[in-house]
Amino acid sequence: VKGGPVEIGVITRKGVVDQGDYALGAAKRLLAYYNDYFGQPYPLPKMDMIAGPGSSQFFGAMENWGAIFYFEPTLLFDAARTAESGRQQVHSVVAHEMAHQWFGDLVTMGWWDDLWLNEGFASWMEGKATSVLNPTWKADAVAVAYEREGAMQLDATAATHPIIRHVQTVDEIGQAFDGITYSKGQAVIGMMESTLGEVKFRDGIRRYMAKYKYGNTVTDQLWTELSAAAGRDVTKIAHDFTLQGGVPLVTMTGARCAGGVTTVSLSQGRYGLDAPSKTAQTWHVPLVVATVGGGSTSAVVSGAQVTPVKVKGCGTVVLNRGKGSYTRVLYDEAGHSAIVRDYAKLTLEDRVGTLGDDFGLALGGYQDLTRYFAVQDRVNAGSDPLEWSVVASKLGTLTGLFD
Ligand SMILES: [Zn+2]
């Protein structure tokens, strides 16, 4: 098919070419979306997607510029035999590999140290594009429920490492393709977008693409362009989350409302699942603080001293609203009771994010598991299937502890 001046093709073995129809249609829509988002039209005359038989335990697809390779299950979709989740999987992989045509191919990291620039960004972009083109799939909430949780589980143990680390050997290149690079990278890119706002973040990406196309980069060059587009320096926040490992914890120690404005007391600590991961560490944690039925405000919390944050409204305080920031949040007793009471009024991202935070905080010994169960009790027959999927996975984890 034609996507503007670009010829998009699917190449398969004989007899299954019809199963490429879904990917072909998705690629056409994605190409238009990416051309606009990146501000640099795809520069090659064609983009082929090649389906190879078989599979690999190491990868599903490879983003060769203009000739993307896929194993058949990641590209071909047979509506008669494949579940709906298979269609979503094809869309995710195509969106990911096509994002690499810009992040990876048009602009390439200078060395493997910055692999996360390729993989974290492509992983985030696949969710971003999917949430725009297929909003009913709720990709943002799925990312909170699974990618963010997966990253935090890895990142909250002594085995973690910073997103950016020096690579010297071939073995280290292989090791770099891990959950920190992909899932934490995705979460940190998402955090930068939610901190700067969609438009300023996109403008920063456009500046970066325009400046470095056909060139090589290091991560700081991205922060420079994002800071320029946003009119504020985001390097300190970005460095805290990419040059050191670990998961921050924002704790609420009190809230009081006067004259229609709530003042929330917050401090920053660290979330860890083992002793080495609980040693003190400092981050500048950006997060949105909101009240149910009231206003919202962006704050940065850093260090153990209390940061007072003022937000309009006297309703239930929601920490890290939208769960856009890469942090756990711990409520005080009154704050948590209010969250349980108003659970149904939260967004789906906040509902699954609260289930994840409360379960994770119990596993780390920061609060009692009864808090998680109080939230889980609010999941009912009318809840989203994603909430039930999260509950099932948490209960599965608990069952495993007793086996
Ligand atoms: Zn990739």
XYZ file of C-alpha atoms and ligand atoms in Angstrom:
404
model
C 0.000 0.000 0.000
C 1.010 3.630 -0.324
C 1.531 5.747 2.774
C 1.946 9.141 1.135
C 5.007 8.808 -1.116
C 6.209 5.702 0.744
C 5.477 2.202 -0.502
C 4.706 -0.064 2.471
C 4.967 -3.798 1.900
C 4.610 -7.107 3.716
C 6.684 -10.036 2.476
C 5.768 -13.581 3.543
C 6.237 -17.132 2.391
C 3.730 -18.395 -0.183
C 0.165 -18.931 0.991
C -0.011 -16.671 4.053
C 0.263 -13.212 2.526
C -3.361 -12.443 3.513
C -2.324 -12.718 7.152
C -0.180 -9.630 6.621
C -3.215 -7.432 5.934
C -3.660 -6.333 9.514
C -0.006 -5.303 9.942
C -0.080 -3.502 6.601
C -3.086 -1.397 7.576
C -1.616 -0.673 11.003
C 1.718 0.352 9.449
C 0.001 2.826 7.149
C -1.713 4.567 10.070
C 1.442 4.458 12.180
C 3.544 5.988 9.408
C 1.214 8.995 9.196
C 1.249 9.344 12.986
C 5.041 9.131 13.298
C 5.686 11.476 10.342
C 3.705 14.088 12.217
C 4.933 13.303 15.728
C 8.640 13.342 14.930
C 8.353 16.278 12.529
C 10.642 14.448 10.093
C 8.888 12.462 7.369
C 10.128 8.921 6.857
C 12.887 9.552 4.305
C 13.121 6.268 2.369
C 11.000 5.447 -0.718
C 9.732 2.202 0.812
C 9.309 0.329 4.065
C 9.133 -3.454 3.843
C 8.112 -5.734 6.687
C 9.482 -9.235 6.213
C 7.919 -12.222 8.016
C 10.381 -15.056 8.618
C 9.207 -18.526 9.704
C 10.268 -19.762 13.129
C 11.057 -17.893 16.314
C 13.917 -16.901 18.579
C 14.199 -16.910 22.351
C 16.139 -13.652 22.122
C 14.012 -11.349 19.993
C 10.782 -11.027 18.025
C 11.751 -8.477 15.397
C 14.633 -6.301 14.185
C 14.274 -2.716 13.039
C 16.523 -2.747 9.927
C 15.961 0.596 8.256
C 13.380 0.183 5.508
C 13.422 -3.633 5.719
C 12.091 -4.569 9.147
C 12.464 -8.242 9.992
C 9.804 -10.047 12.051
C 9.271 -13.641 13.041
C 5.872 -14.694 11.694
C 3.964 -14.674 15.018
C 4.859 -11.012 15.601
C 3.661 -9.833 12.162
C 1.022 -12.199 10.795
C -2.522 -12.195 12.105
C -5.105 -14.817 11.202
C -8.476 -13.563 12.454
C -9.957 -17.052 12.209
C -7.416 -18.640 14.510
C -5.792 -15.933 16.644
C -7.241 -14.274 19.742
C -7.810 -10.523 19.900
C -4.722 -10.267 22.095
C -2.744 -11.502 19.082
C -3.932 -8.519 17.060
C -2.842 -6.167 19.835
C 0.523 -7.919 20.016
C 1.101 -7.418 16.270
C 0.189 -3.750 16.619
C 2.613 -3.318 19.533
C 5.529 -4.910 17.731
C 4.911 -3.010 14.475
C 4.559 0.265 16.420
C 7.798 -0.502 18.296
C 9.868 -1.388 15.227
C 8.530 1.560 13.266
C 9.391 3.941 16.133
C 12.961 2.650 15.738
C 12.972 3.936 12.140
C 13.409 7.319 13.854
C 14.773 6.464 17.308
C 17.573 4.093 16.400
C 17.867 4.446 12.622
C 17.443 8.120 11.689
C 19.193 9.070 14.950
C 21.412 6.375 16.453
C 22.960 6.159 19.899
C 26.702 6.715 19.741
C 27.552 3.647 21.800
C 25.808 0.804 23.676
C 25.894 2.798 26.937
C 22.861 4.656 25.621
C 20.971 1.619 24.310
C 18.024 2.681 26.446
C 17.567 5.712 24.176
C 16.549 3.271 21.439
C 14.675 0.683 23.458
C 13.135 2.772 26.215
C 11.918 5.292 23.705
C 10.569 2.721 21.217
C 8.812 0.894 24.066
C 7.231 4.125 25.276
C 6.324 5.209 21.737
C 4.605 1.909 20.968
C 2.277 2.584 23.910
C 1.827 6.241 23.005
C 0.921 5.487 19.384
C -1.348 2.631 20.430
C -3.228 4.796 22.930
C -3.833 7.405 20.202
C -4.728 5.007 17.364
C -6.566 2.354 19.426
C -7.857 4.157 22.526
C -10.165 1.297 23.553
C -7.108 -0.855 24.277
C -6.193 1.449 27.206
C -2.468 1.157 26.563
C -1.566 3.787 29.187
C -3.261 1.875 31.991
C -1.763 -1.406 30.765
C 1.698 0.192 30.948
C 1.048 1.276 34.554
C -0.266 -2.171 35.463
C 2.507 -4.218 33.882
C 5.575 -2.428 32.477
C 5.892 -0.057 35.433
C 5.367 -2.864 37.934
C 7.831 -5.111 36.131
C 10.477 -2.397 36.137
C 9.961 -1.579 39.822
C 10.231 -5.213 40.869
C 13.618 -5.507 39.158
C 14.722 -2.081 40.276
C 13.870 -2.564 43.976
C 16.528 -5.227 44.577
C 20.294 -5.206 44.944
C 20.559 -6.759 41.467
C 19.499 -3.558 39.723
C 21.683 -1.093 37.837
C 21.361 2.427 36.430
C 19.574 2.789 33.079
C 22.810 4.158 31.614
C 25.906 2.078 32.270
C 29.202 1.611 30.537
C 29.377 -1.292 28.084
C 32.776 -2.672 27.108
C 32.339 -6.263 25.935
C 30.078 -8.179 23.565
C 28.579 -10.042 26.541
C 27.720 -6.746 28.186
C 25.874 -5.670 25.042
C 23.655 -8.750 25.346
C 23.076 -8.088 29.046
C 22.048 -4.520 28.276
C 18.850 -5.746 26.561
C 17.048 -6.197 29.885
C 13.950 -5.056 31.742
C 15.663 -1.958 33.116
C 16.588 -0.779 29.616
C 13.138 -1.496 28.156
C 10.560 -1.152 30.932
C 12.212 1.338 33.276
C 13.377 3.249 30.207
C 9.774 3.358 29.004
C 8.541 4.514 32.423
C 11.178 7.260 32.691
C 10.417 8.582 29.185
C 6.728 8.585 30.152
C 7.582 10.460 33.344
C 9.409 13.133 31.361
C 6.385 13.526 29.086
C 3.979 13.839 31.995
C 6.337 16.318 33.699
C 6.747 18.571 30.652
C 3.285 18.050 29.161
C 2.522 16.298 25.871
C 3.063 19.304 23.602
C 6.348 20.570 25.046
C 7.717 17.049 25.215
C 6.812 16.417 21.569
C 8.348 19.748 20.566
C 11.559 18.710 22.309
C 11.574 15.412 20.406
C 11.074 17.324 17.150
C 14.029 19.593 17.977
C 16.169 16.554 18.768
C 15.213 14.795 15.512
C 15.807 17.912 13.397
C 19.186 18.542 14.979
C 20.620 15.022 15.015
C 19.069 13.220 12.028
C 21.591 10.967 10.252
C 23.838 11.396 13.298
C 24.824 9.802 16.593
C 23.886 10.998 20.054
C 24.322 10.545 23.789
C 21.441 10.809 26.253
C 22.315 14.310 27.496
C 21.648 15.695 24.023
C 18.027 14.603 24.400
C 17.710 16.291 27.811
C 19.170 19.495 26.345
C 16.537 19.635 23.591
C 13.680 18.735 25.951
C 14.836 21.442 28.381
C 15.020 24.007 25.573
C 11.509 23.149 24.372
C 10.114 23.239 27.901
C 11.870 26.424 28.978
C 13.142 24.720 32.126
C 16.116 22.538 32.890
C 15.037 18.929 33.346
C 18.552 17.498 33.432
C 18.672 17.092 37.210
C 15.446 15.073 37.287
C 16.551 13.034 34.281
C 19.978 12.263 35.743
C 18.493 11.132 39.061
C 16.478 8.475 37.241
C 19.034 7.363 34.641
C 22.436 7.537 36.353
C 21.431 5.719 39.554
C 19.345 2.606 40.041
C 16.483 2.122 42.456
C 12.900 3.231 43.024
C 11.957 6.387 44.950
C 9.174 6.504 47.508
C 7.081 9.603 48.171
C 5.465 9.528 51.610
C 2.521 11.640 52.728
C 2.813 12.595 56.386
C -0.282 14.755 56.637
C -2.776 16.958 54.826
C -5.027 19.759 55.983
C -7.519 21.879 54.134
C -8.098 25.572 54.836
C -9.933 28.079 52.678
C -10.536 25.520 49.930
C -6.836 24.686 49.553
C -5.243 21.473 50.800
C -1.641 21.528 51.979
C -0.086 18.085 51.644
C 3.137 17.216 53.483
C 5.411 15.011 51.376
C 8.901 13.614 51.767
C 11.099 11.439 49.573
C 12.652 8.140 50.578
C 13.429 4.911 48.812
C 11.386 1.836 47.987
C 13.264 -1.449 48.227
C 12.544 -5.136 48.576
C 15.863 -6.047 50.214
C 18.236 -4.368 52.679
C 20.753 -2.932 50.150
C 17.855 -1.347 48.250
C 16.633 0.490 51.331
C 19.749 2.581 51.940
C 19.058 6.300 51.607
C 19.215 7.788 48.138
C 18.070 11.127 46.780
C 15.953 11.811 43.720
C 14.162 14.895 42.456
C 10.788 13.222 42.019
C 8.296 15.071 39.822
C 4.683 14.149 40.445
C 1.158 15.468 40.061
C -0.770 15.950 43.302
C -4.541 16.282 42.946
C -7.725 16.321 44.990
C -10.815 14.401 43.899
C -13.281 16.930 42.530
C -10.728 19.717 43.009
C -7.541 20.829 41.313
C -4.124 19.432 40.548
C -0.578 20.722 40.700
C 2.883 19.587 39.630
C 5.444 19.280 42.389
C 9.015 18.088 42.789
C 9.772 16.280 46.045
C 13.380 15.650 47.042
C 15.024 14.483 50.245
C 13.742 13.451 53.651
C 12.710 16.935 54.797
C 9.013 17.742 54.387
C 7.922 19.498 51.202
C 4.526 21.217 51.588
C 2.456 21.067 48.389
C -0.673 23.195 47.971
C -3.520 21.984 45.791
C -7.036 23.335 45.261
C -9.976 21.497 46.786
C -10.634 19.661 50.040
C -11.405 16.240 48.556
C -9.389 13.040 48.722
C -5.715 13.648 47.935
C -4.383 11.626 44.987
C -0.591 11.304 44.901
C 1.105 10.829 41.527
C -2.191 11.257 39.702
C -2.217 9.358 36.423
C 0.747 7.372 37.815
C 2.939 9.196 35.320
C 5.930 9.419 37.646
C 8.281 6.539 38.353
C 7.756 6.372 42.116
C 5.842 4.473 44.754
C 3.520 6.584 46.910
C 2.704 5.862 50.553
C -0.328 7.513 52.183
C -0.884 8.266 55.844
C -3.779 6.461 57.532
C -6.443 9.096 56.823
C -5.211 9.591 53.273
C -5.384 5.890 52.509
C -8.887 5.511 53.972
C -10.009 8.338 51.689
C -8.449 6.627 48.640
C -10.329 3.427 49.479
C -13.585 5.359 49.869
C -13.167 7.250 46.565
C -11.543 4.401 44.627
C -14.311 4.332 42.010
C -13.738 8.031 41.263
C -10.094 7.498 40.302
C -8.913 7.063 36.711
C -8.117 3.536 35.540
C -4.389 4.408 35.656
C -4.758 5.450 39.293
C -6.853 2.409 40.178
C -4.386 -0.151 38.818
C -1.456 1.975 40.006
C -2.858 2.056 43.552
C -3.324 -1.718 43.532
C 0.305 -2.031 42.413
C 1.681 0.471 44.929
C -0.234 -0.972 47.879
C 0.736 -4.542 47.082
C 4.361 -3.593 46.437
C 4.576 -1.529 49.636
C 3.306 -4.510 51.633
C 5.903 -6.803 50.022
C 8.613 -4.313 50.989
C 7.374 -4.067 54.593
C 6.330 -0.404 54.338
C 2.698 -1.020 55.233
C 0.348 -3.827 56.165
C -1.173 -6.028 53.468
C -4.624 -5.118 54.829
C -4.291 -1.800 52.996
C -3.988 -3.655 49.699
C -7.003 -5.822 50.516
C -9.053 -2.742 51.427
C -8.412 -1.410 47.910
C -8.942 -4.795 46.276
C -12.361 -4.995 47.966
C -13.418 -2.042 45.820
C -12.883 -4.022 42.610
C -16.293 -5.380 41.647
C -18.368 -6.794 38.800
C -18.447 -3.391 37.108
C -14.676 -2.908 37.225
C -12.450 -2.912 34.173
C -11.058 -6.322 33.103
C -7.588 -4.826 33.576
C -8.271 -4.359 37.301
C -9.338 -7.983 37.571
C -6.256 -9.043 35.681
C -4.088 -7.126 38.176
C -5.965 -8.623 41.145
C -5.560 -12.132 39.717
C -1.828 -11.638 39.289
C -1.404 -10.273 42.845
C -3.375 -13.173 44.308
C -1.255 -15.527 42.216
C 1.872 -14.003 43.764
C 0.423 -14.423 47.260
C -0.524 -18.034 46.575
C 3.040 -18.627 45.426
C 4.353 -17.357 48.772
C 2.426 -20.103 50.567
C 3.431 -22.933 48.218
Zn 13.406 -2.326 20.136
